Amino acid sequence: MDLDEAILRLLEANEITDQAVLQQLLENEGQAPSQSTLSRHLKRLSVQKVNGRYQRVERAPAPPLRATVMEAPPNMLVLKTAPGYAQIVGVMVDRAVGMEGVAGTIAGDDTVFIAVKHPSRLGEVREQLEQSLRLLP
């Protein structure tokens, strides 16, 4: 039996309140994971301590990325997104294929400033950006 199966079986059969207890039960069955290995397996299996005991929890689906883009003439776009997403969106814009009109980005926590190389292409780049954002899950 592999470690993951043993962990899930033991959690189902016992009310385990401490990782050390789980580790001892696994050792009794011939498994000897280190504490760090056990923690990694628990995380991968979506096992968390809930109401004082370890149990498997359902992962909530990631919320869809919501973003708005507005023009700031003559050559800037301002993208507003949820807190914590601006930097990854900025990197995605910087690396996007087909968005040659972008000079670069500066990202904070929930805002990305996008410099457009030519003011005459501001609307075009905005449309490309909005289309790219619609393709994200």
PDB file of C-alpha atoms in Angstrom:
ATOM      1  CA  MET A   1       0.000   0.000   0.000  1.00  0.00           C
ATOM      2  CA  ASP A   2       1.421   3.401  -0.884  1.00  0.00           C
ATOM      3  CA  LEU A   3       1.776   6.243   1.599  1.00  0.00           C
ATOM      4  CA  ASP A   4      -1.153   8.285   0.282  1.00  0.00           C
ATOM      5  CA  GLU A   5      -3.553   5.363   0.548  1.00  0.00           C
ATOM      6  CA  ALA A   6      -2.348   4.591   4.071  1.00  0.00           C
ATOM      7  CA  ILE A   7      -2.778   8.208   5.169  1.00  0.00           C
ATOM      8  CA  LEU A   8      -6.331   8.407   3.840  1.00  0.00           C
ATOM      9  CA  ARG A   9      -7.297   5.056   5.339  1.00  0.00           C
ATOM     10  CA  LEU A  10      -5.901   5.987   8.763  1.00  0.00           C
ATOM     11  CA  LEU A  11      -7.621   9.367   8.724  1.00  0.00           C
ATOM     12  CA  GLU A  12     -10.913   7.684   7.872  1.00  0.00           C
ATOM     13  CA  ALA A  13     -10.556   5.081  10.654  1.00  0.00           C
ATOM     14  CA  ASN A  14      -9.154   7.306  13.427  1.00  0.00           C
ATOM     15  CA  GLU A  15      -9.743  10.728  14.888  1.00  0.00           C
ATOM     16  CA  ILE A  16      -6.213  12.084  14.472  1.00  0.00           C
ATOM     17  CA  THR A  17      -5.488  15.399  16.145  1.00  0.00           C
ATOM     18  CA  ASP A  18      -1.711  15.570  15.712  1.00  0.00           C
ATOM     19  CA  GLN A  19       0.704  14.806  12.876  1.00  0.00           C
ATOM     20  CA  ALA A  20       2.967  12.962  15.299  1.00  0.00           C
ATOM     21  CA  VAL A  21       0.116  10.522  16.039  1.00  0.00           C
ATOM     22  CA  LEU A  22      -0.428   9.967  12.311  1.00  0.00           C
ATOM     23  CA  GLN A  23       3.292   9.487  11.829  1.00  0.00           C
ATOM     24  CA  GLN A  24       3.358   6.849  14.608  1.00  0.00           C
ATOM     25  CA  LEU A  25       0.378   4.996  13.105  1.00  0.00           C
ATOM     26  CA  LEU A  26       2.129   4.968   9.736  1.00  0.00           C
ATOM     27  CA  GLU A  27       5.331   3.646  11.330  1.00  0.00           C
ATOM     28  CA  ASN A  28       3.292   0.856  12.954  1.00  0.00           C
ATOM     29  CA  GLU A  29       2.261  -0.154   9.413  1.00  0.00           C
ATOM     30  CA  GLY A  30       5.823  -0.137   8.082  1.00  0.00           C
ATOM     31  CA  GLN A  31       5.741   3.367   6.592  1.00  0.00           C
ATOM     32  CA  ALA A  32       8.318   5.799   7.987  1.00  0.00           C
ATOM     33  CA  PRO A  33       7.840   9.231   6.414  1.00  0.00           C
ATOM     34  CA  SER A  34       9.700  12.186   7.841  1.00  0.00           C
ATOM     35  CA  GLN A  35       7.602  15.032   9.224  1.00  0.00           C
ATOM     36  CA  SER A  36       8.290  17.179   6.159  1.00  0.00           C
ATOM     37  CA  THR A  37       7.373  14.330   3.786  1.00  0.00           C
ATOM     38  CA  LEU A  38       4.164  13.719   5.721  1.00  0.00           C
ATOM     39  CA  SER A  39       3.268  17.429   5.566  1.00  0.00           C
ATOM     40  CA  ARG A  40       3.809  17.494   1.787  1.00  0.00           C
ATOM     41  CA  HIS A  41       1.574  14.446   1.332  1.00  0.00           C
ATOM     42  CA  LEU A  42      -1.141  15.955   3.523  1.00  0.00           C
ATOM     43  CA  LYS A  43      -1.088  19.143   1.488  1.00  0.00           C
ATOM     44  CA  ARG A  44      -1.227  17.286  -1.824  1.00  0.00           C
ATOM     45  CA  LEU A  45      -4.132  15.161  -0.559  1.00  0.00           C
ATOM     46  CA  SER A  46      -6.047  18.289   0.614  1.00  0.00           C
ATOM     47  CA  VAL A  47      -5.881  17.167   4.234  1.00  0.00           C
ATOM     48  CA  GLN A  48      -6.245  19.914   6.812  1.00  0.00           C
ATOM     49  CA  LYS A  49      -6.946  20.223  10.477  1.00  0.00           C
ATOM     50  CA  VAL A  50     -10.634  21.030  10.862  1.00  0.00           C
ATOM     51  CA  ASN A  51     -12.342  21.254  14.247  1.00  0.00           C
ATOM     52  CA  GLY A  52      -9.240  19.842  15.924  1.00  0.00           C
ATOM     53  CA  ARG A  53      -8.770  16.774  13.712  1.00  0.00           C
ATOM     54  CA  TYR A  54      -7.136  16.024  10.385  1.00  0.00           C
ATOM     55  CA  GLN A  55      -9.507  15.358   7.514  1.00  0.00           C
ATOM     56  CA  ARG A  56      -9.694  15.637   3.747  1.00  0.00           C
ATOM     57  CA  VAL A  57     -11.390  18.806   2.546  1.00  0.00           C
ATOM     58  CA  GLU A  58     -12.847  19.732  -0.817  1.00  0.00           C
ATOM     59  CA  ARG A  59     -10.892  22.338  -2.695  1.00  0.00           C
ATOM     60  CA  ALA A  60     -12.982  25.261  -3.806  1.00  0.00           C
ATOM     61  CA  PRO A  61     -12.631  26.076  -7.479  1.00  0.00           C
ATOM     62  CA  ALA A  62     -10.544  29.150  -8.201  1.00  0.00           C
ATOM     63  CA  PRO A  63     -12.706  32.184  -8.841  1.00  0.00           C
ATOM     64  CA  PRO A  64     -12.569  33.518 -12.371  1.00  0.00           C
ATOM     65  CA  LEU A  65     -10.153  36.374 -12.918  1.00  0.00           C
ATOM     66  CA  ARG A  66     -12.092  39.603 -13.209  1.00  0.00           C
ATOM     67  CA  ALA A  67     -10.339  42.578 -14.688  1.00  0.00           C
ATOM     68  CA  THR A  68     -11.251  45.914 -16.196  1.00  0.00           C
ATOM     69  CA  VAL A  69      -9.140  47.891 -18.617  1.00  0.00           C
ATOM     70  CA  MET A  70      -9.369  51.633 -19.120  1.00  0.00           C
ATOM     71  CA  GLU A  71      -7.449  53.989 -21.350  1.00  0.00           C
ATOM     72  CA  ALA A  72      -5.248  56.730 -19.892  1.00  0.00           C
ATOM     73  CA  PRO A  73      -4.203  58.737 -22.952  1.00  0.00           C
ATOM     74  CA  PRO A  74      -1.922  59.383 -24.590  1.00  0.00           C
ATOM     75  CA  ASN A  75      -0.271  55.947 -24.304  1.00  0.00           C
ATOM     76  CA  MET A  76      -1.247  54.163 -21.071  1.00  0.00           C
ATOM     77  CA  LEU A  77      -3.743  51.469 -20.179  1.00  0.00           C
ATOM     78  CA  VAL A  78      -4.765  50.840 -16.578  1.00  0.00           C
ATOM     79  CA  LEU A  79      -5.871  47.324 -15.692  1.00  0.00           C
ATOM     80  CA  LYS A  80      -7.686  46.778 -12.384  1.00  0.00           C
ATOM     81  CA  THR A  81      -7.971  43.245 -11.012  1.00  0.00           C
ATOM     82  CA  ALA A  82      -8.518  41.425  -7.715  1.00  0.00           C
ATOM     83  CA  PRO A  83      -5.932  41.989  -4.974  1.00  0.00           C
ATOM     84  CA  GLY A  84      -2.837  39.853  -5.472  1.00  0.00           C
ATOM     85  CA  TYR A  85      -3.300  39.256  -9.201  1.00  0.00           C
ATOM     86  CA  ALA A  86      -1.707  42.349 -10.746  1.00  0.00           C
ATOM     87  CA  GLN A  87       1.879  41.093 -10.822  1.00  0.00           C
ATOM     88  CA  ILE A  88       1.062  37.805 -12.541  1.00  0.00           C
ATOM     89  CA  VAL A  89      -1.178  39.609 -15.055  1.00  0.00           C
ATOM     90  CA  GLY A  90       1.642  42.080 -15.715  1.00  0.00           C
ATOM     91  CA  VAL A  91       4.058  39.230 -16.436  1.00  0.00           C
ATOM     92  CA  MET A  92       1.501  37.617 -18.731  1.00  0.00           C
ATOM     93  CA  VAL A  93       1.095  40.875 -20.673  1.00  0.00           C
ATOM     94  CA  ASP A  94       4.865  41.332 -20.914  1.00  0.00           C
ATOM     95  CA  ARG A  95       5.286  37.800 -22.297  1.00  0.00           C
ATOM     96  CA  ALA A  96       2.176  37.722 -24.501  1.00  0.00           C
ATOM     97  CA  VAL A  97       2.748  36.777 -28.099  1.00  0.00           C
ATOM     98  CA  GLY A  98       1.048  39.106 -30.553  1.00  0.00           C
ATOM     99  CA  MET A  99       0.984  42.173 -28.307  1.00  0.00           C
ATOM    100  CA  GLU A 100       3.886  43.941 -29.966  1.00  0.00           C
ATOM    101  CA  GLY A 101       2.346  47.328 -29.147  1.00  0.00           C
ATOM    102  CA  VAL A 102       3.161  46.957 -25.446  1.00  0.00           C
ATOM    103  CA  ALA A 103       6.333  48.690 -24.281  1.00  0.00           C
ATOM    104  CA  GLY A 104       6.114  47.239 -20.756  1.00  0.00           C
ATOM    105  CA  THR A 105       4.140  47.031 -17.540  1.00  0.00           C
ATOM    106  CA  ILE A 106       4.351  48.152 -13.940  1.00  0.00           C
ATOM    107  CA  ALA A 107       2.251  46.150 -11.479  1.00  0.00           C
ATOM    108  CA  GLY A 108       1.187  46.744  -7.917  1.00  0.00           C
ATOM    109  CA  ASP A 109      -1.206  44.597  -5.914  1.00  0.00           C
ATOM    110  CA  ASP A 110      -4.403  45.097  -7.921  1.00  0.00           C
ATOM    111  CA  THR A 111      -3.392  47.562 -10.653  1.00  0.00           C
ATOM    112  CA  VAL A 112      -1.245  47.169 -13.762  1.00  0.00           C
ATOM    113  CA  PHE A 113      -0.041  50.169 -15.768  1.00  0.00           C
ATOM    114  CA  ILE A 114       0.607  49.186 -19.367  1.00  0.00           C
ATOM    115  CA  ALA A 115       2.712  51.472 -21.553  1.00  0.00           C
ATOM    116  CA  VAL A 116       1.767  51.361 -25.228  1.00  0.00           C
ATOM    117  CA  LYS A 117       4.567  52.156 -27.691  1.00  0.00           C
ATOM    118  CA  HIS A 118       2.484  54.305 -30.048  1.00  0.00           C
ATOM    119  CA  PRO A 119      -0.497  56.417 -28.884  1.00  0.00           C
ATOM    120  CA  SER A 120      -2.270  55.664 -32.179  1.00  0.00           C
ATOM    121  CA  ARG A 121      -2.412  51.946 -31.194  1.00  0.00           C
ATOM    122  CA  LEU A 122      -3.901  52.472 -27.717  1.00  0.00           C
ATOM    123  CA  GLY A 123      -7.370  51.195 -28.673  1.00  0.00           C
ATOM    124  CA  GLU A 124      -5.962  48.246 -30.620  1.00  0.00           C
ATOM    125  CA  VAL A 125      -3.778  47.121 -27.723  1.00  0.00           C
ATOM    126  CA  ARG A 126      -6.723  47.533 -25.331  1.00  0.00           C
ATOM    127  CA  GLU A 127      -8.846  45.235 -27.531  1.00  0.00           C
ATOM    128  CA  GLN A 128      -6.039  42.646 -27.687  1.00  0.00           C
ATOM    129  CA  LEU A 129      -5.646  42.781 -23.916  1.00  0.00           C
ATOM    130  CA  GLU A 130      -9.374  42.417 -23.272  1.00  0.00           C
ATOM    131  CA  GLN A 131      -9.523  39.467 -25.685  1.00  0.00           C
ATOM    132  CA  SER A 132      -6.581  37.808 -23.909  1.00  0.00           C
ATOM    133  CA  LEU A 133      -8.267  38.271 -20.534  1.00  0.00           C
ATOM    134  CA  ARG A 134     -11.459  36.605 -21.822  1.00  0.00           C
ATOM    135  CA  LEU A 135      -9.405  33.509 -22.694  1.00  0.00           C
ATOM    136  CA  LEU A 136      -8.278  33.042 -19.091  1.00  0.00           C
ATOM    137  CA  PRO A 137     -10.193  30.523 -16.976  1.00  0.00           C
TER     138      PRO A 137
END
